Coordinates of N, CA and C in Angstrom, one line a residue:
Chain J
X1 N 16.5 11.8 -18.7 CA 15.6 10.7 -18.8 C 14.3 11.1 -19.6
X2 N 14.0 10.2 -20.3 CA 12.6 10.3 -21.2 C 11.9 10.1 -20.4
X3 N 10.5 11.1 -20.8 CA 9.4 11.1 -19.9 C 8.0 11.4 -20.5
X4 N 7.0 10.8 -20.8 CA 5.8 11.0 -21.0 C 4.6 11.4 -20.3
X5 N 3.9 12.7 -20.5 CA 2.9 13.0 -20.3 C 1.4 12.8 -20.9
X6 N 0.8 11.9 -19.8 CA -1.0 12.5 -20.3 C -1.8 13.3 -19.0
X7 N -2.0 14.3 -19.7 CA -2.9 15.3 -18.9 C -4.1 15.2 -18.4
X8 N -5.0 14.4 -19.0 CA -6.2 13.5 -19.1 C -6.3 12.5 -18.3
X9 N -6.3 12.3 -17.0 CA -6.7 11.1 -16.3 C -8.0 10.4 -16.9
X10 N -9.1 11.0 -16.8 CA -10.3 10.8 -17.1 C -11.3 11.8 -18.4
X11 N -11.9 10.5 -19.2 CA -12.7 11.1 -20.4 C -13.6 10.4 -20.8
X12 N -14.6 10.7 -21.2 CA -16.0 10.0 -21.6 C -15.9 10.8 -22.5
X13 N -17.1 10.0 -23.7 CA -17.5 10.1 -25.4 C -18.7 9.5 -25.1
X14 N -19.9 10.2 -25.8 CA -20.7 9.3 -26.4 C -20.2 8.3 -27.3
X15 N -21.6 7.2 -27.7 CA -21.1 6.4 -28.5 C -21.4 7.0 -30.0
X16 N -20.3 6.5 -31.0 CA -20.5 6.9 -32.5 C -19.7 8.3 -32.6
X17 N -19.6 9.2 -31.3 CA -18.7 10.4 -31.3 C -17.1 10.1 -31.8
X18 N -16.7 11.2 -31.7 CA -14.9 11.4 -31.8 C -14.6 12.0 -30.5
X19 N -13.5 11.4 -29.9 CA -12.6 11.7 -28.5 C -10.7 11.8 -29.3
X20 N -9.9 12.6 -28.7 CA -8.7 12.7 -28.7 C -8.4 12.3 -27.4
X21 N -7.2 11.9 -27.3 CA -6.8 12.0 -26.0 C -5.2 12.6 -26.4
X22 N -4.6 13.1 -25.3 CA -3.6 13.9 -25.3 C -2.4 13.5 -24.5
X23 N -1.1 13.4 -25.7 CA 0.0 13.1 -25.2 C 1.4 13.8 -25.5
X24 N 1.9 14.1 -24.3 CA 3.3 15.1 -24.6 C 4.6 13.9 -24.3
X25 N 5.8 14.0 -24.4 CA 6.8 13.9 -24.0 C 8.1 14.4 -24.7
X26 N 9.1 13.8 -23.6 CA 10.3 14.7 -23.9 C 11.3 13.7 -23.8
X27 N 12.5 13.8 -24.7 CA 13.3 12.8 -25.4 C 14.5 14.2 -26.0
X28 N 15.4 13.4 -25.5 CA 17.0 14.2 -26.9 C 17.1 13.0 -27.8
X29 N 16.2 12.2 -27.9 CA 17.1 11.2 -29.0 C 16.3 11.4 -30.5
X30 N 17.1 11.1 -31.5 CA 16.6 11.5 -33.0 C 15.8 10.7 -33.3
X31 N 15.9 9.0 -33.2 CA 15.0 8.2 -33.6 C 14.3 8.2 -32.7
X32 N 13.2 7.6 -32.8 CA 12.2 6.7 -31.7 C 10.8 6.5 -32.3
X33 N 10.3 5.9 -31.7 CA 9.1 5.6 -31.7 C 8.1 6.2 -30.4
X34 N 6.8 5.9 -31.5 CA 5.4 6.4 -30.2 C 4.6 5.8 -30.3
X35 N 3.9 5.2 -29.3 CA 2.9 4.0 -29.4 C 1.5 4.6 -28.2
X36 N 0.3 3.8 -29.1 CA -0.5 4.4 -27.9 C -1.0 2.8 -28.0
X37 N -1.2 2.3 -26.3 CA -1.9 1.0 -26.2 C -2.9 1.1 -25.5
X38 N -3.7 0.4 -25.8 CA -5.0 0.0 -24.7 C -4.9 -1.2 -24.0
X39 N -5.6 -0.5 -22.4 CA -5.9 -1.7 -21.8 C -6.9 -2.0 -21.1
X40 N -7.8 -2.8 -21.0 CA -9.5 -3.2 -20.8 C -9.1 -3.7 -19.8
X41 N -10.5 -4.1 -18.9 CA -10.1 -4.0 -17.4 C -9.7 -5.5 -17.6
X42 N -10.1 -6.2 -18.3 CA -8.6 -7.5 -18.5 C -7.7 -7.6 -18.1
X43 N -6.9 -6.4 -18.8 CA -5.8 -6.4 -18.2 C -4.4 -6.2 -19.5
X44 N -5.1 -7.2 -20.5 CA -4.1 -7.2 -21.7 C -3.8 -5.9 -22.3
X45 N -2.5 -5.4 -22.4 CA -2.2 -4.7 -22.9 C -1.9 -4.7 -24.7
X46 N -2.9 -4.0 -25.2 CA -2.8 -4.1 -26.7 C -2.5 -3.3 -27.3
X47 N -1.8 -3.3 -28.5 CA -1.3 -2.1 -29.5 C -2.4 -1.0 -30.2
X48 N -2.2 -0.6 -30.1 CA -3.2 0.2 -31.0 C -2.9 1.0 -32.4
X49 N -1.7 1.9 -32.4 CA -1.2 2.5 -33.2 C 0.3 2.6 -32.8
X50 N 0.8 2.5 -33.6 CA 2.7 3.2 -34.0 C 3.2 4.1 -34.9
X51 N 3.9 4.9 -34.5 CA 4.1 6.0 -35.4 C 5.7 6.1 -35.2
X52 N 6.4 5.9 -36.5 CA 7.8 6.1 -36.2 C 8.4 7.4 -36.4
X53 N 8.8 8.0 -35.5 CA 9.3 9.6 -35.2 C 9.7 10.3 -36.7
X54 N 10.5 9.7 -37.5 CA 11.1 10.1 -38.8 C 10.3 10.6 -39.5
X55 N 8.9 9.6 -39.8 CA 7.9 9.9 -41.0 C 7.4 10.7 -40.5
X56 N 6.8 11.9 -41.2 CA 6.2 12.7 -41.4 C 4.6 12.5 -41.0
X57 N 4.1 11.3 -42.0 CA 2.8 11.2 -42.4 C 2.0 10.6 -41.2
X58 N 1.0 11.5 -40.5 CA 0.5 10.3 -39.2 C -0.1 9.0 -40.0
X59 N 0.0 8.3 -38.6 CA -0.2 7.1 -38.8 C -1.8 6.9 -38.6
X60 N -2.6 5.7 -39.0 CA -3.9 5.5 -39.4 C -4.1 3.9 -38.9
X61 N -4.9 3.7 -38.0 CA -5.6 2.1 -38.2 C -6.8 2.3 -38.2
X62 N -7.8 2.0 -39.0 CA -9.3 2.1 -39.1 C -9.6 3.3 -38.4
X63 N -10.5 3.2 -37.0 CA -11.1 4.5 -37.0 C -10.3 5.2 -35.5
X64 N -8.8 4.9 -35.8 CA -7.8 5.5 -34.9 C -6.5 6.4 -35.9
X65 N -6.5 7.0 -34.9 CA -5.4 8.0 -36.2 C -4.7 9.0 -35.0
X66 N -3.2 9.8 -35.1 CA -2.6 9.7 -35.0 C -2.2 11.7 -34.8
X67 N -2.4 12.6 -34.1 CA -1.5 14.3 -34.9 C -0.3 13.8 -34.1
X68 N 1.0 13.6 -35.2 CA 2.3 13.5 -34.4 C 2.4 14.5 -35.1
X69 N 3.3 15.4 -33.7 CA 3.7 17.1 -33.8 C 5.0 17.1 -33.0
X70 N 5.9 16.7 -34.3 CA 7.6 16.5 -33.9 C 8.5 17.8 -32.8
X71 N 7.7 18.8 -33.3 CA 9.3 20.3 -32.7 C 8.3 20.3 -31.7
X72 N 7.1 20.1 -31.6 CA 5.8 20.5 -30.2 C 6.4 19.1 -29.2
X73 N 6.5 18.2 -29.5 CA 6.8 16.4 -28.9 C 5.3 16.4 -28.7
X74 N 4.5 16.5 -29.1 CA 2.8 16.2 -29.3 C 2.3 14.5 -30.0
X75 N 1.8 13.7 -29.4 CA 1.4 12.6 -30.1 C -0.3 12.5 -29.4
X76 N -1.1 13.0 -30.2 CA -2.3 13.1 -29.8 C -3.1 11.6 -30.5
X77 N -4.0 11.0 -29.9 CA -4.7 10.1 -30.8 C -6.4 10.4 -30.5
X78 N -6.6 10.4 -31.9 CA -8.0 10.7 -32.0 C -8.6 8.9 -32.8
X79 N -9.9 9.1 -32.0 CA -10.9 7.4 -32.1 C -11.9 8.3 -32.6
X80 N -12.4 7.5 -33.7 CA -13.1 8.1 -34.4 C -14.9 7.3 -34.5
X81 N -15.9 7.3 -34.2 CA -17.0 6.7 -34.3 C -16.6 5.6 -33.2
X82 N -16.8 6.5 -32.0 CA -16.4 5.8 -30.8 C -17.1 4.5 -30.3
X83 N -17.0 3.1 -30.0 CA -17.7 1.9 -30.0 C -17.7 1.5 -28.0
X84 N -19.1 1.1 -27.5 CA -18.4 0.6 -26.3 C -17.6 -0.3 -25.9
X85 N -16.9 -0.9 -27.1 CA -15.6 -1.8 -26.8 C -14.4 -0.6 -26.2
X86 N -14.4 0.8 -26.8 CA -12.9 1.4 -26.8 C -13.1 1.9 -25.3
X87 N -14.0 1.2 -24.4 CA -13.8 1.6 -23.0 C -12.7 1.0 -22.7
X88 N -11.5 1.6 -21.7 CA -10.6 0.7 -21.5 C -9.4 2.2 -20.9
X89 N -8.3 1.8 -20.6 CA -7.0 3.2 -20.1 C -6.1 2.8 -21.1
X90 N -5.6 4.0 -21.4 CA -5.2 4.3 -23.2 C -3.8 4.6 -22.4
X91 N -2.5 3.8 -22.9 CA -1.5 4.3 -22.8 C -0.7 5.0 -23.8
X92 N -0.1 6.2 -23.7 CA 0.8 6.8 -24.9 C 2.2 6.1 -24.6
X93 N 3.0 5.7 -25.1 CA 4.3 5.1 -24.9 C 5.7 5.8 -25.7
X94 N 6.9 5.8 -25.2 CA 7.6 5.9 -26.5 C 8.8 5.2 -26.1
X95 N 9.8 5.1 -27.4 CA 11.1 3.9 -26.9 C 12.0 4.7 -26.4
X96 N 13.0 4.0 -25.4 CA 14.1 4.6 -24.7 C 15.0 4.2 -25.0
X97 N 15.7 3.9 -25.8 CA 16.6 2.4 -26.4 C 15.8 1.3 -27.1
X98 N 15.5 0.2 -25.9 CA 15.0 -0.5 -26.3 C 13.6 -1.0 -25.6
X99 N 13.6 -0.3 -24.5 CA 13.1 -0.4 -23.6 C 11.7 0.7 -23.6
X100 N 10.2 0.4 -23.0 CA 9.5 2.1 -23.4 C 8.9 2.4 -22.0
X101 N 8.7 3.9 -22.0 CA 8.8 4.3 -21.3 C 7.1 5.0 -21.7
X102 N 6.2 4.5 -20.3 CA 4.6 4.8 -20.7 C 4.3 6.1 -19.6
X103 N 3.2 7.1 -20.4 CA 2.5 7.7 -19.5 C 1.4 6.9 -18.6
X104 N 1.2 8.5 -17.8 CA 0.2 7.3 -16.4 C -1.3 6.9 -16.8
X105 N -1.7 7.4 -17.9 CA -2.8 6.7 -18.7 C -3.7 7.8 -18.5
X106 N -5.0 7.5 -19.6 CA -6.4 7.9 -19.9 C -7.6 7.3 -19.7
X107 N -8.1 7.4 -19.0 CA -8.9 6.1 -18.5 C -10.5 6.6 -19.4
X108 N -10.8 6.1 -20.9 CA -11.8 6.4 -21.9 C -13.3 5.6 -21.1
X109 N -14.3 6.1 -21.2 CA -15.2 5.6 -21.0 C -16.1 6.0 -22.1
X110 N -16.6 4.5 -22.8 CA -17.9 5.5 -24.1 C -19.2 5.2 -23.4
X111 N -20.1 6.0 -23.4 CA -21.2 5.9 -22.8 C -22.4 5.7 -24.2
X112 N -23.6 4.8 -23.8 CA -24.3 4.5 -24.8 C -25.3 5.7 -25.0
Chain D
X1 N -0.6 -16.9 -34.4 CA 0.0 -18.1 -33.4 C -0.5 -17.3 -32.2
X2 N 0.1 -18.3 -31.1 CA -0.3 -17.5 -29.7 C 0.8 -16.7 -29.1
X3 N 0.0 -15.9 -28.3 CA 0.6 -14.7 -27.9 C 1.3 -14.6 -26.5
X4 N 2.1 -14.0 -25.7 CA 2.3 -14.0 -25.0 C 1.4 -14.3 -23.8
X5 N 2.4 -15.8 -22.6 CA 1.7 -16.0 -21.8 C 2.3 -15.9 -20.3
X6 N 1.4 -15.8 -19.5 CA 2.1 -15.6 -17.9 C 1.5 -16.4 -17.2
X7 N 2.0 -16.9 -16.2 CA 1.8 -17.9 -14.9 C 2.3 -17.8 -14.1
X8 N 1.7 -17.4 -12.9 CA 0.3 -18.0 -12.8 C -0.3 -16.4 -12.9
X9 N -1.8 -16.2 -13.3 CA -2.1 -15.1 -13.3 C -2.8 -14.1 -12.1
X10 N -2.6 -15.1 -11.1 CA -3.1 -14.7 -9.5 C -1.9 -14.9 -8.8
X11 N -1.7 -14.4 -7.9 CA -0.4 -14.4 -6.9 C -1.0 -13.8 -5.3
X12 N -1.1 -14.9 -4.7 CA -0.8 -14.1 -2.9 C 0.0 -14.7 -2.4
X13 N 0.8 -13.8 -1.7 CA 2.4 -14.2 -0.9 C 2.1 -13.5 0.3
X14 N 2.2 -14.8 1.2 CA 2.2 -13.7 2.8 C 4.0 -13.4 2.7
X15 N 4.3 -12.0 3.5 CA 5.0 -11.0 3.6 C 6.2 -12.1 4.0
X16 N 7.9 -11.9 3.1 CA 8.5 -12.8 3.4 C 9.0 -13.9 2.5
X17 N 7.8 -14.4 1.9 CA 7.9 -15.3 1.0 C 8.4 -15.3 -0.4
X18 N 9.5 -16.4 -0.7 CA 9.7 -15.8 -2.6 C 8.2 -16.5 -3.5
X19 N 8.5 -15.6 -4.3 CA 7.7 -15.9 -5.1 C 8.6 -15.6 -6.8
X20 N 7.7 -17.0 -7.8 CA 8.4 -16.6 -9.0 C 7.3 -17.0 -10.3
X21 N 7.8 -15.7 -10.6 CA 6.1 -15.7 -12.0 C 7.3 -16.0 -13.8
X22 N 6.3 -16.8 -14.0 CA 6.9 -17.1 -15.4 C 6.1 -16.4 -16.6
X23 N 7.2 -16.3 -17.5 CA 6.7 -15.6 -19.2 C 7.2 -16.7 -20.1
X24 N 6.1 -16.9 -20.9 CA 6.1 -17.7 -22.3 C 6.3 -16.5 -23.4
X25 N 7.1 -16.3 -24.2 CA 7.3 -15.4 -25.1 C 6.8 -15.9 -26.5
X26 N 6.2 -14.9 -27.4 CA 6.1 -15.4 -28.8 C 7.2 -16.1 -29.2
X27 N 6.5 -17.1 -30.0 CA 8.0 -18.4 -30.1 C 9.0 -16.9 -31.0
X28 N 10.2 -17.2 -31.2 CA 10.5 -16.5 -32.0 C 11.6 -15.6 -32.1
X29 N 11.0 -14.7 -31.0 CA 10.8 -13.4 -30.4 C 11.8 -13.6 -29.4
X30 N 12.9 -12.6 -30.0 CA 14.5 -12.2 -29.6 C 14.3 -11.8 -28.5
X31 N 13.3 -10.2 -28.2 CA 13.6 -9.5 -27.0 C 12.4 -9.6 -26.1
X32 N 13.0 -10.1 -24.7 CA 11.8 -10.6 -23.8 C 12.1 -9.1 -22.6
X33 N 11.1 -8.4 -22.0 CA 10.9 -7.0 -21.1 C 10.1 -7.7 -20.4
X34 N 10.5 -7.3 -18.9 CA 9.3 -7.6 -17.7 C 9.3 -6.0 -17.6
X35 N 7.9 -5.5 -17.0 CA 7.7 -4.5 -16.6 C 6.6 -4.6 -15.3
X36 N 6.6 -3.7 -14.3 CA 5.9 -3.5 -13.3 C 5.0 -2.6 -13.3
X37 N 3.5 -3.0 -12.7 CA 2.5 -1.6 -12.9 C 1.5 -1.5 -12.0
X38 N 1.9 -0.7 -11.5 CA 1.0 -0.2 -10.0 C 0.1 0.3 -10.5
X39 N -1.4 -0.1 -9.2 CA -2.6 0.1 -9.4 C -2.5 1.7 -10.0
X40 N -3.3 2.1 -10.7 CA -3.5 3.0 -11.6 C -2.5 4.0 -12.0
X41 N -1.5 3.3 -12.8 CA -0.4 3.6 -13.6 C 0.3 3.2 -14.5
X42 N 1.0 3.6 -15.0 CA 1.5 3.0 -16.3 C 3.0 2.0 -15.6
X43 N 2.9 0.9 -17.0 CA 3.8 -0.2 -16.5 C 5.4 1.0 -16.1
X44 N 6.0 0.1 -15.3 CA 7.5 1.0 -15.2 C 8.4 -0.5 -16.0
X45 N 9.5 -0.3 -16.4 CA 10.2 -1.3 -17.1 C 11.3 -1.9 -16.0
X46 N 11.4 -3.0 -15.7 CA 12.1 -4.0 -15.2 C 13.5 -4.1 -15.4
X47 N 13.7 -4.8 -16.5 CA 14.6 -5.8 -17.2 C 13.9 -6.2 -18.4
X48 N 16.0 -6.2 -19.2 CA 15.5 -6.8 -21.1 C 16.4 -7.8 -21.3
X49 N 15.7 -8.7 -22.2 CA 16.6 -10.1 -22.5 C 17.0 -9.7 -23.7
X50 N 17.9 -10.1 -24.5 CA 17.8 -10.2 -25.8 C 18.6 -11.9 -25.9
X51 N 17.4 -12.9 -26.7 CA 17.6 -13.9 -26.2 C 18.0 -14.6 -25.2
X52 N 19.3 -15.2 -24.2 CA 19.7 -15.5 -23.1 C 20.0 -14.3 -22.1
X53 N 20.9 -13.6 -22.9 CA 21.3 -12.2 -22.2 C 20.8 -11.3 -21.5
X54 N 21.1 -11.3 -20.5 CA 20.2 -9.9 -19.7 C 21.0 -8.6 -20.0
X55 N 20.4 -7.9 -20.7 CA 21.2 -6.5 -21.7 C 21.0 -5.3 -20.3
X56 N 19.9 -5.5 -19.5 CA 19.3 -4.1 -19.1 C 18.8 -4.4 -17.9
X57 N 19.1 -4.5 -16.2 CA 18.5 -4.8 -15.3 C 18.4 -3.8 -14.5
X58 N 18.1 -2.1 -15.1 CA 18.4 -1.1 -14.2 C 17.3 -0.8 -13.6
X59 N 15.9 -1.0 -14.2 CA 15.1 -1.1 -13.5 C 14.6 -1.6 -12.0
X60 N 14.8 -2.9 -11.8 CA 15.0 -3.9 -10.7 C 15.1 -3.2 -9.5
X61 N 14.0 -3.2 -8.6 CA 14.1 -1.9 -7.7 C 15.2 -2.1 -6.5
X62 N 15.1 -3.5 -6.2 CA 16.2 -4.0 -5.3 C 17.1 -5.6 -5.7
X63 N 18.1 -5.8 -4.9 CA 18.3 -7.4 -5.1 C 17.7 -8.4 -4.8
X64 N 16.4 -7.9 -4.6 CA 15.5 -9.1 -4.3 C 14.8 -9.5 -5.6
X65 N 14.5 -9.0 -6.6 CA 14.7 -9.1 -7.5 C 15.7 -9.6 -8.7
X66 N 15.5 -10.8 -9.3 CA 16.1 -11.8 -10.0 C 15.1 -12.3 -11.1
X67 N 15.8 -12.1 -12.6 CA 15.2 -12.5 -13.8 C 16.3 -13.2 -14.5
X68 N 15.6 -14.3 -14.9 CA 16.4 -14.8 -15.9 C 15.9 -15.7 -17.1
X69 N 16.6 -16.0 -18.3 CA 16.2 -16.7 -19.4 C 17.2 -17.3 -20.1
X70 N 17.4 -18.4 -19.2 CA 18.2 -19.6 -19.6 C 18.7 -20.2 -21.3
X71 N 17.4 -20.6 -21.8 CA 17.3 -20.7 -22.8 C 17.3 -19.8 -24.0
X72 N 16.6 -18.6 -24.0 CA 16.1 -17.6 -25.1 C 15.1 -17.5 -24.9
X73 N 14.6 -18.7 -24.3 CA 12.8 -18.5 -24.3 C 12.2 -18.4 -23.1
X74 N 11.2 -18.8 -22.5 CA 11.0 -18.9 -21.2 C 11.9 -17.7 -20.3
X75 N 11.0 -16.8 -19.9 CA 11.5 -16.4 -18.8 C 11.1 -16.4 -17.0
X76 N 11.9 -16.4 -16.0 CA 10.9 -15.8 -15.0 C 11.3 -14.7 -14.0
X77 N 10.8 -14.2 -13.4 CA 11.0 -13.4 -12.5 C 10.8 -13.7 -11.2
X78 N 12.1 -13.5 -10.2 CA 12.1 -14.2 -9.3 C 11.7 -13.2 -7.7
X79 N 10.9 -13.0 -6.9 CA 11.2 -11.9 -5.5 C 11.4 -12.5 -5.0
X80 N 12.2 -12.4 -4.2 CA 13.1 -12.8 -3.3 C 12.4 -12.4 -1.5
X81 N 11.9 -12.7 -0.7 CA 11.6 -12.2 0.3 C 10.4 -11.0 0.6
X82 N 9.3 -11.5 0.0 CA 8.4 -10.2 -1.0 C 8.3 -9.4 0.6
X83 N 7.7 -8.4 -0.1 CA 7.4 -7.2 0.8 C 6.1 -6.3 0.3
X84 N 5.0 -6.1 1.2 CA 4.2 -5.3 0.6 C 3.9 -4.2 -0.7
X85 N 5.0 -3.9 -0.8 CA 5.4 -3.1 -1.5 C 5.8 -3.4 -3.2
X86 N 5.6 -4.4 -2.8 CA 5.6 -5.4 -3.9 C 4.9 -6.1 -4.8
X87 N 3.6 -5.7 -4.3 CA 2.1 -6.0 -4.6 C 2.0 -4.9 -6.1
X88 N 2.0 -5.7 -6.8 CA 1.6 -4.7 -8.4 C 1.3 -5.8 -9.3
X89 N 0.6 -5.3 -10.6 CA 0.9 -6.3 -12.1 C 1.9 -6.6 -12.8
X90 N 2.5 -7.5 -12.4 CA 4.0 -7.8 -13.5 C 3.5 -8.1 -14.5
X91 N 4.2 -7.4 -15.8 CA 3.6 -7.6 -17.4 C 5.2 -8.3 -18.1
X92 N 4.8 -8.9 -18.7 CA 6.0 -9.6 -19.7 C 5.8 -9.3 -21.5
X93 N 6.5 -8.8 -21.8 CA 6.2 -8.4 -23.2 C 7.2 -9.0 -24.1
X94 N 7.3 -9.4 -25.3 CA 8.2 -9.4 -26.2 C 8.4 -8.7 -27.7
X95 N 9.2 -8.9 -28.3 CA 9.2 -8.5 -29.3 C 10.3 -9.0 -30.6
X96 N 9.8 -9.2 -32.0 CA 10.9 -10.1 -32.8 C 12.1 -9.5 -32.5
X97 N 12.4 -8.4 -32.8 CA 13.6 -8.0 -33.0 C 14.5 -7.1 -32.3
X98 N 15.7 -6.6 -31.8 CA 16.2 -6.0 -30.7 C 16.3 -4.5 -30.9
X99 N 15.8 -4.0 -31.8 CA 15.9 -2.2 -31.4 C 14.5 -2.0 -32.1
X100 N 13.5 -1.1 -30.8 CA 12.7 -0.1 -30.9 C 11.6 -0.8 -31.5
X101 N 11.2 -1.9 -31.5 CA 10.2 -3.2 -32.3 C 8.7 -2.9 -31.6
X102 N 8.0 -2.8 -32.2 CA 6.9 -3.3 -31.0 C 7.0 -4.4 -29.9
X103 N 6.0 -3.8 -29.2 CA 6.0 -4.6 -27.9 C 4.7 -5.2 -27.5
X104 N 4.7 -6.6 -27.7 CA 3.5 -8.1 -27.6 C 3.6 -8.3 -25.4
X105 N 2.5 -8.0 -25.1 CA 2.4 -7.6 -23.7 C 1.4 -9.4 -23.7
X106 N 2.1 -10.0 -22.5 CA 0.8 -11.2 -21.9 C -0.2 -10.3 -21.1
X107 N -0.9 -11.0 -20.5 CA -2.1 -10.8 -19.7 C -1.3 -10.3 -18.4
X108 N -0.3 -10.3 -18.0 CA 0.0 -10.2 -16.5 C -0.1 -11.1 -15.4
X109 N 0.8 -10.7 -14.5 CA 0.5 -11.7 -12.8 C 0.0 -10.4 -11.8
X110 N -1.1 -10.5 -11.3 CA -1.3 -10.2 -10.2 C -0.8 -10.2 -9.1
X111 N -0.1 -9.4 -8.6 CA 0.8 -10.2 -7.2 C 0.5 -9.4 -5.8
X112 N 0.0 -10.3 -5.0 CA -0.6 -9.3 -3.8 C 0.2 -10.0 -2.2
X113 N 0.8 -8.9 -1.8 CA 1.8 -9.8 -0.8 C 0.9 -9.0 0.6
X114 N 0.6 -10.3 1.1 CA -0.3 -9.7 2.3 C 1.0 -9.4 3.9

């Protein structure tokens, strides 16, 4: 069974800083995908970045970006010029079929 | 367009009671996932539609649990006799297409079974 790790329960950033947060898991399958989502105490769960296993090149949205480290199973995401919007618990996810399979989260706090 | 919706987004059930929460899916949008997510954890996955079909119900922790999607669209999720234990955020997600797509999450139901 596929299974995702975050080590990180809890993390604070100043604001305008850089925070990584850190994700492992473990898979035998050749394709898949890796997703990291966020979710504000809302409740909505939102996408944030995707990175398809194959490509090489991490993936980038504005000031989110991506070290995928394939033979490690490493999918780290670094936030870059941290905003107090990006308070919220950061899920790393990946696909199981069809279906995905999430770690137990990072709970980001940016402090002003 | 609009995004995935859920109803109702509050839920109390005294212990016993069925209860059944509904998902509006992106119009569209082939594959419909319910997932369950206990207070501070990550969602666990349910059950997968791919349009009418229920492809995937291994999640479903017991038979008191019942999902379905008649049409393609609209789904709900049914508990059957809730039990404290039962109390978590049901999330409904979809997605256009049926392998490894992203996943368009609603707001969730609340569900608290006293």
């Amino acid at each position: 069974a596929q299974t995702v790790t975050q080590s990180q329960p809890e993390m604070s950033v100043q604001e305008a800083e850089t925070v990584t947060l850190s994700c492992t898991y473990d898979t035998s399958e050749n394709n898949y995908y890796l997703f990291w989502y966020k979710q504000p105490p809302s409740r909505q769960m939102i996408l944030v970045i995707r990175q398809e296993a194959y490509k090489q090149q991490n993936a980038t949205e504005n000031r989110f970006s991506v070290n995928f480290q394939k033979a490690a199973k490493s999918f780290s995401l670094k936030i870059s010029d941290s905003q107090l919007g990006d308070t919220a618990m950061y899920f790393c996810a990946q696909t199981s079929g069809s279906r995905l399979t999430f770690g137990e989260g990072t709970q980001l706090t940016v402090n002003p | 367009g609009a995004g995935v919706s859920q109803s109702p987004r509050y839920k109390v059930a005294k212990r016993g009671q069925d209860v059944a929460l509904r998902c509006d899916p992106i119009s569209g949008h082939v594959s419909l996932f319910w997932y369950q997510q206990a207070l501070g954890q990550g969602p666990e996955f349910l059950t997968y539609f791919q349009n009418e079909a229920q492809l995937d119900k291994s999640g479903l922790p017991s038979d008191r649990f019942f999902a379905e999607r008649p049409e393609g669209s609209v789904s709900t999720l049914k508990i059957q006799r809730t039990q404290q234990e039962d109390s978590a955020v049901y999330l409904c997600a979809s997605s256009l297409g049926t392998f490894q797509e992203t996943q368009y999450f609603g707001p969730g139901t609340r569900l608290l079974v006293l």
